[in-house]
Each structure stands twice: as C-alpha cells, then as structure tokens.
Amino acid sequence: MASAARAFLQVLLLLPPQTWSPAAAGNPRDCDAPLGSTLPPSSFSSSSVLSSSHGPGFARLNRRDGAGGWTPLVSNKYQWLQIDLGERMEVTAVATQGGYGSSDWVTSYLLMFSDSGRNWKQYRQEESIWGFSGNTNADSVVHYRLQPPFEARFLRFLPSAWNPKGRIGMRIEVYGCAYRSQVAYFDGRSALLYRLDKKPLRPIREIISLKFKTMQNNGILLHREGQHGNHVSLQLIKGKLVFALHSGNVNPLPAGAPETLTLGSLLDDQHWHSVLIERLSTHVNFTLDKHTRQFRAKGESGSLDLNSEISFGGILTSTGSLAISHKTFHGCVENLYYNGVDIIELAKKHKPQVFIMELACEFGQNLAIPLILAPQITK
C-alpha cells in the first residue's frame, strides 16, 4: 500500500502545472485578434523619424500610406518603435514587415513590454537571450506566436540588425485579446483571510495560483497555520520568493533549510510575477514564472494537519489580528485562486468566507487605509 501511495504521488508531481482560469476551466476563447490595426496613429511612437512621411503612425502592417512604414533618422541599435494598446491586453503573437517597396527592413529585433511605458522588461522566447529573426525583404510578413504569451499595455520593437544595403524599416502588428483580471492592492497594513467551507477528512490536492507585483523586497504573500507546529507560508525575503512547509513537531527553520525552497531574485522589480503551488500533503510543486521545482518537506509525519483558514498578505495572531512582527505584503496581487475559487471576487462581493483584516496601530485603533479591491479589469 505504501509503495502504491508513493507511485501515486510521483505521478501527481509529474503532472504539468495548470493555472485556474476561464480557459483552463473549459471556456477557451479566441485570442488572436489584431490589436494594432484599429488604433489611431497617435498610438504609435518612436525614437526618431527620417521624415514626416516615415513616422511611426505609418507602421501598421500591410499599410502603404506615407513612405510605407517607419524609418528612424539614423539606423543604429538605439532606435525603437512603440505601440500603446490603450489598456492592458493579453498579447499572443507579433508580426513584422519592412518599409513598403523599399530596401529598408529589419533582420532581427528585441521585444520589450511594459504596463506603464516607463518600466520595461525584455520578452525572451523560450528563455533565449537572443531576439527575434526579422524580415528578408520589404513586404513578406514574418509572424511569431509567443510562448508563453504575456500581458502588457505598451510594446517596443528594438531593431538589432537590418538590411546592410538599406535602412531600418518596419511595419508591425500585435495580436491578442482582452485580459480579464481581478486585482487587490495591499497597502502593507492589511490582509485577506479565507476560510475554507469545511476541513477535508483526508489530504486533497491543493492548488494556489496568483500573480504579484511589488517594489518591496520583503513581505508575506500567504500563510496557513496547523497543529503541532505545522504551517505553510510563501513570502518575499530580500527579493527572493521563499516557500516554507513545516511538518511534524519541528521548530521553524530559516530560508535554505530542507523545509524551504527559494526561487527567483530581484522580484521587487515592479513587474508581474506568476506563482503556482500544487501540494498534496508534504509533496509540493512550486512554480515561479514557468520555472518549477519539486520537493518534499521533512518531518515526523507524511501528512499535515492544517487549519481551515489561509491568510494572504500577512500572518494572523491567535487573537485574529495581524502579526506586527512579520512584514506584511505591500503591492498588488492579481487573479488569486485557491482550488479554482476566486478569492478576490469573493472579497469584492463581501462573501462570508473572506475577511479583510487591518493592522491595528499601537493605540488599538484600526488604520483608515484598507486593502483596496480594484474593479474587475476586462480589457
């Protein structure tokens, strides 16, 4: 029986990670619509232009107006072409052309993206440090499906090589769809408490998924207490994400001990980071931005006896208030799911399973700044 259980757990841990989303729940949607073709010329900008007829507003795919595309004043690696999608969208593909009927085209480029237009991140196709191969002539379309896709409002195309007998020349298209998002802003003084409907009689597969964005390098993302010193936590420590799972009658251990697993670095970069935790008892899959690690915590027991309450953003004391001794999370959390349950949506609807907890000041009064639940973003 024990060997059969171990075999089952091995199969479980080899299952591909999956996030809880409308598509994953069996409601797939088309996400390949052209996003740039309907935008006004003012949505396109660039580092420079060769002339008024070579401006970024002429850089839409298959267009022939103006000089037939964007061309910068000087062809070098410091030039860029930017598109503002107007709001945060899910981006699944990009396509490029050269300048219409010319000898101006880009043979390779980098792709950057941003939510604000100020803080940029490079997109890396399957972790390659190189960019995208571009065009070999002016009018053929080179199309790339992005694996994985990403969410952003702003995109920048940075030419890194071009036709040596011509100049930089680009026409572009971006493909994707509206992005559905439930966002909660944690002000560093509040947390969400989720109470499970009922405590299961036997271990179940537990799946928690979320995205976070912050400028603070320390903070509790989730915590769940149990009996006999058992607990599960996820927190930022010096910009790294540390998952801790303590089972049995053992004292809490620092990061790096067998009961902890650390992923990532410099995660306080104001970019969104994806987290997926799959747990069955003391067996864990821990995924950060598509990088997955597996481990099993040590302890006196192969199972955990955890309470039916999970806190997000901070740690609750035995009196039900937030623990001042632990760093509460300050930043944004998006699309927070526990076993398919949308926690932020429950909080917005004031469902009884979810409570908003505030850190009491030294005089015992609640602070006036609560956790902010943003309206659902459907873009």
Coordinates of C-alpha atoms in Angstrom, one line a residue:
M1 CA 0.0 0.0 0.0
A2 CA 2.8 2.4 0.9
S3 CA 4.6 1.8 -2.4
A4 CA 1.3 2.4 -4.3
A5 CA 0.9 5.7 -2.5
R6 CA 4.4 6.7 -3.4
A7 CA 3.8 5.8 -7.0
F8 CA 0.6 7.9 -7.0
L9 CA 2.5 10.9 -5.6
Q10 CA 5.2 10.6 -8.2
V11 CA 2.6 10.6 -10.9
L12 CA 0.9 13.6 -9.3
L13 CA 4.2 15.6 -9.2
L14 CA 4.9 14.9 -12.8
L15 CA 1.6 16.3 -13.9
P16 CA 2.1 19.6 -15.9
P17 CA 1.3 22.7 -13.8
Q18 CA -2.0 24.4 -14.7
T19 CA -3.4 27.7 -13.6
W20 CA -7.1 28.2 -12.7
S21 CA -8.5 30.5 -15.4
P22 CA -11.7 30.7 -17.5
A23 CA -9.8 28.9 -20.4
A24 CA -8.5 26.2 -18.1
A25 CA -12.0 25.7 -16.7
G26 CA -13.3 24.7 -20.1
N27 CA -14.2 28.1 -21.5
P28 CA -11.5 28.7 -24.2
R29 CA -11.6 31.9 -26.1
D30 CA -10.1 33.2 -29.3
C31 CA -7.1 35.3 -28.5
D32 CA -5.5 36.1 -31.9
A33 CA -7.3 39.3 -32.9
P34 CA -5.1 42.0 -34.5
L35 CA -4.8 44.8 -31.9
G36 CA -2.9 47.5 -33.8
S37 CA -4.9 47.8 -37.0
T38 CA -7.7 49.7 -35.4
L39 CA -5.6 52.0 -33.3
P40 CA -5.1 55.7 -34.3
P41 CA -1.7 56.9 -35.5
S42 CA -1.1 58.6 -32.1
S43 CA -0.9 55.2 -30.5
F44 CA 2.5 54.7 -32.3
S45 CA 5.6 56.5 -31.3
S46 CA 9.3 56.1 -32.0
S47 CA 12.8 57.2 -31.0
S48 CA 13.2 59.3 -34.2
V49 CA 11.9 59.6 -37.8
L50 CA 13.7 60.1 -41.1
S51 CA 11.0 62.4 -42.3
S52 CA 7.3 63.2 -41.6
S53 CA 6.3 60.5 -44.1
H54 CA 8.4 57.9 -42.3
G55 CA 6.7 58.5 -38.9
P56 CA 5.5 55.7 -36.6
G57 CA 1.9 56.3 -37.5
F58 CA 2.7 54.7 -40.8
A59 CA 4.0 51.5 -39.2
R60 CA 0.8 49.4 -39.3
L61 CA 1.1 46.0 -41.1
N62 CA 0.3 46.0 -44.8
R63 CA -0.3 49.8 -45.0
R64 CA 1.2 51.7 -47.9
D65 CA 0.4 55.3 -46.8
G66 CA 3.2 57.8 -46.1
A67 CA 6.5 56.4 -47.2
G68 CA 5.2 52.9 -46.4
G69 CA 6.4 52.3 -42.9
W70 CA 8.5 53.7 -40.1
T71 CA 12.2 54.6 -40.6
P72 CA 14.3 56.4 -38.0
L73 CA 16.6 59.3 -38.6
V74 CA 19.7 57.2 -38.1
S75 CA 19.9 53.4 -38.4
N76 CA 21.6 52.2 -35.2
K77 CA 20.8 49.9 -32.2
Y78 CA 19.4 52.8 -30.2
Q79 CA 16.2 53.2 -32.2
W80 CA 12.8 51.8 -31.2
L81 CA 9.2 51.7 -32.4
Q82 CA 6.5 51.7 -29.7
I83 CA 2.8 50.8 -29.7
D84 CA 0.3 51.8 -27.0
L85 CA -2.6 49.3 -26.9
G86 CA -4.6 51.8 -24.7
E87 CA -5.1 49.3 -21.9
R88 CA -3.5 46.1 -20.6
M89 CA -4.1 43.3 -23.1
E90 CA -3.1 39.7 -23.4
V91 CA -0.5 39.5 -26.2
T92 CA -0.1 36.2 -28.0
A93 CA 1.7 37.0 -31.3
V94 CA 3.6 39.7 -33.2
A95 CA 4.3 40.2 -36.9
T96 CA 6.7 42.5 -38.9
Q97 CA 7.3 43.8 -42.4
G98 CA 9.8 46.1 -43.9
G99 CA 9.0 49.5 -45.5
Y100 CA 6.7 49.1 -48.5
G101 CA 8.5 48.7 -51.8
S102 CA 11.9 49.7 -50.3
S103 CA 15.2 48.2 -49.4
D104 CA 14.5 49.0 -45.7
W105 CA 13.8 46.1 -43.4
V106 CA 14.9 44.7 -40.0
T107 CA 16.6 41.3 -39.9
S108 CA 16.4 40.9 -36.1
Y109 CA 14.9 42.7 -33.2
L110 CA 14.2 42.6 -29.5
L111 CA 10.8 42.9 -28.0
M112 CA 10.1 44.8 -24.8
F113 CA 6.9 45.3 -22.8
S114 CA 5.5 47.4 -20.0
D115 CA 2.4 48.3 -18.1
S116 CA 3.4 52.0 -17.5
G117 CA 5.6 52.9 -20.5
R118 CA 8.5 53.5 -18.1
N119 CA 9.5 50.2 -16.5
W120 CA 10.4 47.8 -19.3
K121 CA 11.0 44.1 -19.5
Q122 CA 12.5 42.1 -22.3
Y123 CA 10.5 39.3 -23.7
R124 CA 12.5 36.1 -24.1
Q125 CA 11.3 33.4 -26.4
E126 CA 11.8 30.1 -24.5
E127 CA 14.5 31.8 -22.3
S128 CA 16.7 32.7 -25.3
I129 CA 18.9 35.7 -24.7
W130 CA 18.6 36.5 -28.4
G131 CA 15.8 38.3 -30.0
F132 CA 13.5 37.5 -33.0
S133 CA 14.6 36.9 -36.5
G134 CA 13.1 39.6 -38.7
N135 CA 12.5 40.0 -42.4
T136 CA 14.5 39.1 -45.6
N137 CA 12.6 41.6 -47.8
A138 CA 10.3 44.6 -47.6
D139 CA 6.9 43.0 -48.0
S140 CA 6.8 39.4 -46.7
V141 CA 5.2 39.1 -43.2
V142 CA 7.1 37.3 -40.5
H143 CA 4.8 36.1 -37.8
Y144 CA 5.7 34.8 -34.3
R145 CA 3.4 33.1 -31.8
L146 CA 4.6 34.0 -28.3
Q147 CA 5.2 31.0 -26.0
P148 CA 4.3 32.0 -23.3
P149 CA 2.0 35.0 -24.1
F150 CA 2.2 38.0 -21.8
E151 CA 0.0 40.9 -20.6
A152 CA 1.0 44.5 -21.3
R153 CA -0.2 47.9 -22.5
F154 CA 3.0 49.1 -24.2
L155 CA 5.3 47.2 -26.6
R156 CA 8.6 48.3 -28.0
F157 CA 10.4 46.8 -31.0
L158 CA 14.1 47.4 -30.9
P159 CA 15.9 46.7 -34.2
S160 CA 19.3 45.0 -33.6
A161 CA 20.2 44.2 -37.3
W162 CA 18.8 45.4 -40.7
N163 CA 19.5 45.1 -44.4
P164 CA 23.0 46.3 -44.9
K165 CA 22.1 47.8 -48.3
G166 CA 19.2 49.9 -46.8
R167 CA 18.0 51.4 -43.6
I168 CA 15.8 50.3 -40.6
G169 CA 12.2 50.0 -41.9
M170 CA 9.3 48.4 -40.0
R171 CA 5.6 47.8 -40.2
I172 CA 4.2 45.8 -37.3
E173 CA 1.1 44.1 -35.9
V174 CA 0.3 42.8 -32.4
Y175 CA -2.2 40.0 -31.8
G176 CA -4.1 39.1 -28.7
C177 CA -7.4 39.7 -26.8
A178 CA -8.9 41.4 -23.8
Y179 CA -7.3 40.5 -20.5
R180 CA -9.6 39.5 -17.5
S181 CA -8.1 40.5 -14.2
Q182 CA -9.1 40.7 -10.5
V183 CA -6.7 42.8 -8.6
A184 CA -6.2 43.6 -4.9
Y185 CA -3.9 46.3 -3.7
F186 CA -2.3 45.5 -0.3
D187 CA -1.1 48.7 1.5
G188 CA 1.3 46.9 3.9
R189 CA -1.2 47.2 6.7
S190 CA -3.9 44.7 5.7
A191 CA -4.5 41.2 4.6
L192 CA -7.2 38.8 3.3
L193 CA -8.4 35.9 5.4
Y194 CA -10.0 33.0 3.5
R195 CA -12.0 30.4 5.4
L196 CA -12.5 27.0 3.7
D197 CA -16.1 25.8 3.6
K198 CA -15.1 22.7 5.5
K199 CA -11.9 20.9 6.5
P200 CA -11.4 17.8 4.4
L201 CA -11.2 14.4 6.1
R202 CA -8.3 13.2 4.0
P203 CA -5.5 15.0 2.2
I204 CA -6.5 16.7 -1.0
R205 CA -4.6 18.2 -3.9
E206 CA -4.3 21.9 -3.1
I207 CA -3.7 24.4 -5.9
I208 CA -2.9 28.0 -5.3
S209 CA -2.2 30.4 -8.2
L210 CA -1.6 34.2 -8.2
K211 CA 0.4 37.0 -9.7
F212 CA 2.1 39.7 -7.7
K213 CA 3.8 43.0 -8.4
T214 CA 5.7 45.0 -5.8
M215 CA 8.6 47.4 -5.1
Q216 CA 9.2 46.0 -1.6
N217 CA 11.7 43.1 -1.2
N218 CA 10.1 41.6 1.9
G219 CA 6.5 40.6 2.6
I220 CA 4.2 37.7 3.4
L221 CA 2.1 36.5 0.4
L222 CA 0.3 33.6 2.1
H223 CA 0.3 31.8 5.4
R224 CA -1.6 28.8 6.9
E225 CA -1.1 27.5 10.4
G226 CA -1.7 24.0 11.7
Q227 CA -1.4 21.8 14.7
H228 CA 1.9 20.8 16.4
G229 CA 3.9 23.5 14.7
N230 CA 2.7 22.7 11.2
H231 CA 2.5 25.6 8.8
V232 CA 2.8 26.6 5.2
S233 CA 4.0 30.1 4.0
L234 CA 5.1 32.0 1.0
Q235 CA 7.0 35.2 1.4
L236 CA 9.4 37.5 -0.2
I237 CA 12.8 37.7 1.5
K238 CA 15.4 40.1 0.1
G239 CA 13.7 40.0 -3.3
K240 CA 13.5 36.2 -3.4
L241 CA 10.4 34.1 -3.1
V242 CA 10.6 31.5 -0.3
F243 CA 8.1 28.7 0.1
A244 CA 8.2 27.0 3.6
L245 CA 6.4 23.9 4.6
H246 CA 7.0 22.6 8.2
S247 CA 5.5 19.3 9.2
G248 CA 5.7 17.4 12.5
N249 CA 6.9 18.8 15.8
V250 CA 9.8 20.9 14.4
N251 CA 10.8 24.4 15.0
P252 CA 10.6 27.0 12.2
L253 CA 13.8 27.0 10.2
P254 CA 15.5 29.8 8.2
A255 CA 15.5 30.0 4.4
G256 CA 17.7 27.4 2.9
A257 CA 16.8 24.7 5.3
P258 CA 15.2 21.4 4.0
E259 CA 11.7 22.6 4.7
T260 CA 12.1 25.7 2.5
L261 CA 12.5 26.3 -1.2
T262 CA 13.7 29.5 -2.8
L263 CA 13.1 30.7 -6.3
G264 CA 13.9 33.9 -8.3
S265 CA 15.7 37.1 -7.4
L266 CA 15.1 40.8 -7.7
L267 CA 11.4 40.1 -7.7
D268 CA 10.7 43.6 -6.3
D269 CA 11.1 45.0 -9.9
Q270 CA 7.5 46.3 -10.3
H271 CA 6.8 43.6 -12.9
W272 CA 4.1 40.9 -12.6
H273 CA 5.3 37.5 -11.5
S274 CA 3.3 34.3 -11.7
V275 CA 3.2 31.8 -8.9
L276 CA 1.7 28.3 -8.9
I277 CA 1.8 26.0 -5.9
E278 CA 0.5 22.4 -6.1
R279 CA 0.6 20.5 -2.9
L280 CA -0.5 17.0 -1.7
S281 CA 0.4 16.7 2.0
T282 CA 4.1 17.3 2.2
H283 CA 4.7 16.9 -1.6
V284 CA 5.0 20.2 -3.4
N285 CA 5.3 21.6 -6.9
F286 CA 6.4 25.2 -6.7
T287 CA 6.4 27.3 -9.9
L288 CA 7.6 30.8 -10.4
D289 CA 7.4 32.4 -13.9
K290 CA 7.4 29.0 -15.6
H291 CA 10.3 27.6 -13.5
T292 CA 9.2 24.6 -11.5
R293 CA 10.9 22.9 -8.5
Q294 CA 9.6 19.8 -6.6
F295 CA 10.4 18.9 -3.1
R296 CA 9.1 17.0 -0.1
A297 CA 9.3 18.5 3.4
K298 CA 10.9 16.6 6.2
G299 CA 9.1 15.9 9.5
E300 CA 7.6 13.4 11.8
S301 CA 4.6 12.8 9.5
G302 CA 4.0 12.4 5.9
S303 CA 0.8 14.5 6.2
L304 CA -0.1 17.9 7.5
D305 CA -2.8 18.9 10.0
L306 CA -3.6 22.4 8.9
N307 CA -6.4 24.8 10.0
S308 CA -9.2 25.8 7.7
E309 CA -8.0 29.4 7.4
I310 CA -5.5 30.9 4.9
S311 CA -4.2 34.5 5.2
F312 CA -3.0 36.4 2.2
G313 CA -0.8 39.4 2.7
G314 CA 0.1 38.8 6.3
I315 CA 0.1 36.5 9.3
L316 CA -2.7 36.4 11.8
T317 CA -2.1 36.1 15.6
S318 CA -4.1 33.8 17.9
T319 CA -6.3 36.8 18.6
G320 CA -7.2 37.2 15.0
S321 CA -5.2 40.4 14.4
L322 CA -2.3 40.8 12.0
A323 CA 1.2 40.0 13.5
I324 CA 3.2 43.2 13.7
S325 CA 6.5 41.2 14.0
H326 CA 6.1 39.9 10.4
K327 CA 6.5 42.0 7.3
T328 CA 3.1 42.4 5.6
F329 CA 2.9 42.5 1.8
H330 CA 2.9 45.9 0.1
G331 CA 1.9 45.7 -3.6
C332 CA -0.6 44.2 -6.0
V333 CA -2.0 40.7 -6.2
E334 CA -3.9 39.6 -9.3
N335 CA -6.1 36.6 -10.1
L336 CA -5.8 34.9 -6.7
Y337 CA -7.3 31.4 -6.8
Y338 CA -7.5 28.6 -4.3
N339 CA -8.6 25.3 -5.9
G340 CA -10.5 27.2 -8.5
V341 CA -12.1 29.7 -6.1
D342 CA -11.6 33.3 -7.0
I343 CA -10.6 34.8 -3.6
I344 CA -10.6 38.5 -4.7
E345 CA -14.0 38.1 -6.3
L346 CA -15.4 36.7 -3.1
A347 CA -13.9 39.6 -1.2
K348 CA -15.4 42.1 -3.6
K349 CA -18.9 40.5 -3.2
H350 CA -18.4 40.5 0.7
K351 CA -18.9 36.8 0.9
P352 CA -18.7 35.4 4.4
Q353 CA -15.7 33.1 3.5
V354 CA -13.4 36.1 3.1
F355 CA -12.5 38.8 5.6
I356 CA -10.3 41.9 5.2
M357 CA -8.0 42.2 8.2
E358 CA -6.3 45.5 9.1
L359 CA -3.2 46.1 11.2
A360 CA -4.1 47.8 14.4
C361 CA -1.9 50.7 15.5
E362 CA -0.2 50.9 18.8
F363 CA -3.3 52.5 20.4
G364 CA -5.5 49.6 19.3
Q365 CA -7.4 51.5 16.6
N366 CA -7.8 50.3 13.0
L367 CA -6.0 52.3 10.4
A368 CA -8.1 54.2 7.9
I369 CA -6.4 52.8 4.8
P370 CA -7.9 49.5 3.9
L371 CA -7.0 46.8 1.4
I372 CA -8.2 48.1 -2.0
L373 CA -10.1 45.8 -4.3
A374 CA -9.9 47.1 -7.8
P375 CA -12.9 46.7 -10.2
Q376 CA -12.7 43.7 -12.5
I377 CA -10.5 44.6 -15.4
T378 CA -11.9 43.2 -18.7
K379 CA -9.9 44.7 -21.5

